XYZ file of C-alpha atoms in Angstrom:
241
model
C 168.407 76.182 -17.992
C 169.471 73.165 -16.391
C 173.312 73.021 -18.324
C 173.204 76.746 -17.522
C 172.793 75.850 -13.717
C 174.955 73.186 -13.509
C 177.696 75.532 -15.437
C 177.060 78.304 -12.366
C 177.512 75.218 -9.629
C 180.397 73.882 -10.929
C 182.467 77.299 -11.216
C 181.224 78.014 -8.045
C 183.597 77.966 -5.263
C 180.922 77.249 -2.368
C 177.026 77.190 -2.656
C 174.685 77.237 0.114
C 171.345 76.530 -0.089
C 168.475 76.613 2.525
C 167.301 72.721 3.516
C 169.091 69.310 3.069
C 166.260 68.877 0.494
C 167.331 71.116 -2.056
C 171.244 69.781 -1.021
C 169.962 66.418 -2.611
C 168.675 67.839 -5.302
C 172.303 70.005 -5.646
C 173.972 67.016 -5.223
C 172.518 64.948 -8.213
C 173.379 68.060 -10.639
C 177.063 67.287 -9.280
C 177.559 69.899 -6.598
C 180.671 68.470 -4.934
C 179.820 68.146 -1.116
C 183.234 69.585 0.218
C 181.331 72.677 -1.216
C 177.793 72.495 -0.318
C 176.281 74.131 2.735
C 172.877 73.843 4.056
C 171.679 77.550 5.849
C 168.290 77.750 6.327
C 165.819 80.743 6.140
C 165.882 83.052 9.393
C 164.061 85.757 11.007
C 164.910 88.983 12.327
C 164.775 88.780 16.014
C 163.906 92.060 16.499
C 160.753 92.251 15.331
C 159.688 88.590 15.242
C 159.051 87.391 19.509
C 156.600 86.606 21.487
C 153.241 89.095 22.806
C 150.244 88.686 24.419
C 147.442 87.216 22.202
C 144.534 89.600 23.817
C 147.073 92.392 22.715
C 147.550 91.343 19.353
C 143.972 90.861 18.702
C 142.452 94.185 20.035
C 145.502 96.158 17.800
C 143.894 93.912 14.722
C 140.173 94.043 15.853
C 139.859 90.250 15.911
C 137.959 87.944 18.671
C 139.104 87.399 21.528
C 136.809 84.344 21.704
C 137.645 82.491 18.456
C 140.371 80.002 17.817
C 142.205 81.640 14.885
C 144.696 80.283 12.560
C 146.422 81.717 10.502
C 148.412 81.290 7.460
C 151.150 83.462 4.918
C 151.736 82.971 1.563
C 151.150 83.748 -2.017
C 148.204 82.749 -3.016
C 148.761 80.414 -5.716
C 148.356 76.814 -6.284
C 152.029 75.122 -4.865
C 150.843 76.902 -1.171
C 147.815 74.503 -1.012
C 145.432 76.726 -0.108
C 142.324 75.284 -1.729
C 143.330 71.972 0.356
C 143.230 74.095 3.823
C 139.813 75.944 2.511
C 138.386 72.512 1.757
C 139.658 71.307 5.025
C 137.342 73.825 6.956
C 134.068 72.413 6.812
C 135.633 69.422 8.185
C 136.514 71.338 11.032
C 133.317 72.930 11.659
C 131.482 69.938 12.004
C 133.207 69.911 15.564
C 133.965 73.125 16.392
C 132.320 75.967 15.569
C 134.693 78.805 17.139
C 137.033 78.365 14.423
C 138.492 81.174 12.186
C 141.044 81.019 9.578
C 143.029 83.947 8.360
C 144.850 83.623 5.178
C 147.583 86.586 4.703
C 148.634 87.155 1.131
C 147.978 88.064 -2.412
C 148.270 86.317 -6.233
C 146.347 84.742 -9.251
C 144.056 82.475 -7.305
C 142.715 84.989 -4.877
C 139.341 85.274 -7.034
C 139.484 81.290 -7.460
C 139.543 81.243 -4.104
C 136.870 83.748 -2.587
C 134.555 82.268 -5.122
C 135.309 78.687 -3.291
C 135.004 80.245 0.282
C 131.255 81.419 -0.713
C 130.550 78.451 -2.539
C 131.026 76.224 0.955
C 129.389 79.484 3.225
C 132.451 79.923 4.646
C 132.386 83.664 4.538
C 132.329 84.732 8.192
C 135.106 81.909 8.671
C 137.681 82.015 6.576
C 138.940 85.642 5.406
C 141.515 86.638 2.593
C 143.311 89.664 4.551
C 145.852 90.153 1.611
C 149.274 91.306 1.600
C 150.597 92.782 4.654
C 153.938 94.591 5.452
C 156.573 92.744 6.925
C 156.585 94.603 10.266
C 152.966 93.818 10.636
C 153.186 89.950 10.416
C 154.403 88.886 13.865
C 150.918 90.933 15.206
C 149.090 88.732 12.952
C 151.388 85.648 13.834
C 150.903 86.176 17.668
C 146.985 87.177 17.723
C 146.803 83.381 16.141
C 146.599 79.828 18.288
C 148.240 78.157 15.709
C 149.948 78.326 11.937
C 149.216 76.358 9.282
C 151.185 75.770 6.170
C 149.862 73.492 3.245
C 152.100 73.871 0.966
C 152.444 70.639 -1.941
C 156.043 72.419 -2.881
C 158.536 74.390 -0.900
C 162.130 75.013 -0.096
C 162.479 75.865 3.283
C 159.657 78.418 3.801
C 160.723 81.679 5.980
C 157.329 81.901 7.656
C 157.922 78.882 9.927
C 160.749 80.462 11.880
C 158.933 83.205 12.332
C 156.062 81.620 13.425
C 158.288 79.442 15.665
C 160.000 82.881 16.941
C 156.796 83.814 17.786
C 155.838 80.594 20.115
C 153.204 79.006 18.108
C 153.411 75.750 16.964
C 152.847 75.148 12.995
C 151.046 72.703 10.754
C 153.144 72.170 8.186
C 153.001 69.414 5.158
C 155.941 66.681 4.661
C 156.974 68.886 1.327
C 161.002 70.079 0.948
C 162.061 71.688 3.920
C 159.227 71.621 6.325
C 160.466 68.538 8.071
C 163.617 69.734 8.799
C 162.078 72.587 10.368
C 159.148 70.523 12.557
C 161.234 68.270 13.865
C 159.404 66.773 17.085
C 156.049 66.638 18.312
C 156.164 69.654 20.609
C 156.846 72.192 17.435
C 154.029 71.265 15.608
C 152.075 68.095 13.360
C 153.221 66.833 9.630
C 150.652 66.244 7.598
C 150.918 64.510 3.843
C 150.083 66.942 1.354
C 146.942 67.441 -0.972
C 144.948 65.896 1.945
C 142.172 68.123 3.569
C 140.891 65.601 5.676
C 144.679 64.895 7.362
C 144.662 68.862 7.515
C 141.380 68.610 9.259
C 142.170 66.486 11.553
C 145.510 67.716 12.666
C 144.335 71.247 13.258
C 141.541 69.829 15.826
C 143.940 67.522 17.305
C 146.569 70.692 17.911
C 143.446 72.671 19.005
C 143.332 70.280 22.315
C 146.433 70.047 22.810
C 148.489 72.038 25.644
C 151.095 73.526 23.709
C 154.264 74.851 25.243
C 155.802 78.016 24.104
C 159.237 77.813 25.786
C 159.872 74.730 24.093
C 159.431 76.095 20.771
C 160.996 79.552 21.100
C 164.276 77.580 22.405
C 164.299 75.586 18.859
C 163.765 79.141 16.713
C 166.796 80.449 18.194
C 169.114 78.281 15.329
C 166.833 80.128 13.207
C 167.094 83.725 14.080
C 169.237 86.319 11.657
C 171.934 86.480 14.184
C 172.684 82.922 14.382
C 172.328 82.560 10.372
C 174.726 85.131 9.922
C 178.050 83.736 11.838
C 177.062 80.696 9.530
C 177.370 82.333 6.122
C 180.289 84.990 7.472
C 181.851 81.474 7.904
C 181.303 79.854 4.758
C 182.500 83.387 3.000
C 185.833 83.248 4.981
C 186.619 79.568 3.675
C 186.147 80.887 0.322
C 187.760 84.401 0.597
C 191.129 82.820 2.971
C 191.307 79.615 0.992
């Protein structure tokens, strides 16, 4: 595969891949960097913005009393799910309004209820499984914050779209996810395969006064409209010479 690959790069006459992460990896197969652009993963704008929290949670049945987090994915091992389950009893021992919400479906969903019952975590962490696309920014909003614990990515879609949505994210120091969380006011890095870093940073960005504006203002690079004029660019280099 990988002579295959680096066959497709080189005859390529641009490539453009989604975080300065993969464009090192790109770069090492030979990629020439007069060709190489970095566009990352965007959200629609149109469905992906800001509502009110009470709203989303009476449309979803959840508490309005609870500090929820949520999280999207597949559920499989590279999202680091076990590693945010694990990291819940942590964060019960000091708060005990807590609720984590894990959207998504794959091979370690039995793995993983089985682990959730094993630490009583049944009324406190729930597997919601897959959900349409045009339901996730509901789920995204009726949330205080998003959490991502991924130990591999690329530059994962859901951040922006969390970000679009004003919440701040939780994200591990994995591919991408630094380029996206950038500054203290979008969200905490946390080294990955660590459930008691997780722990912590999810009750430190529980206190913490978040501000919305700030956020939504840095998802704008992000959003589908933006993304576009960048690749209509990089296609009109290639197409005009």
């Amino acid at each position: 595969y990988k002579a295959l690959t680096v066959h497709i790069l080189s005859e390529a006459d641009s490539v453009i891949t989604v975080s300065y992460f993969n464009a090192e990896k790109l770069l090492s197969l030979g990629v020439s960097p007069n060709k190489l652009y970095v566009i990352p993963n965007g959200y629609d704008e149109r469905i992906f913005k800001p509502m009110p929290m009470a709203e989303a949670r009476r449309k979803l049945g959840l508490p309005i009393n609870r500090k929820i987090l949520i999280s999207i994915g597949n559920l499989v091992g590279v999202k680091g799910y076990a590693y945010l389950i694990d990291a819940m009893p942590m964060i019960l021992k000091k708060r005990k309004d807590i609720l984590l919400i894990i959207i998504g479906s794959g091979s370690l969903e039995e793995i993983f209820q089985k682990r959730i019952k094993k630490l009583g975590l049944e009324r406190k962490v729930i597997l919601v499984g897959r959900k349409k696309h045009y339901e996730i920014p509901v789920w995204i909003n009726a949330s205080d914050i998003f959490v991502l614990p991924s130990v591999k990515e690329g530059f994962p879609t859901v951040i922006p779209e969390a970000m679009a949505c004003g919440k701040p994210v939780i994200g591990t120091k994995v591919g991408g996810i630094p380029e996206a969380i950038t500054h203290e006011e979008l969200g905490t890095l946390v080294n990955p395969r660590d459930s008691e870093a997780l722990a912590l940073a999810i009750l430190e960005a529980l206190e913490k006064e978040w501000k919305p504006e700030i956020i939504l203002k840095h998802a704008k690079k992000y959003s589908w409209s933006n993304l576009t004029k960048q690749i209509i660019s990089v296609y009109q280099k290639v197409l005009l010479g």
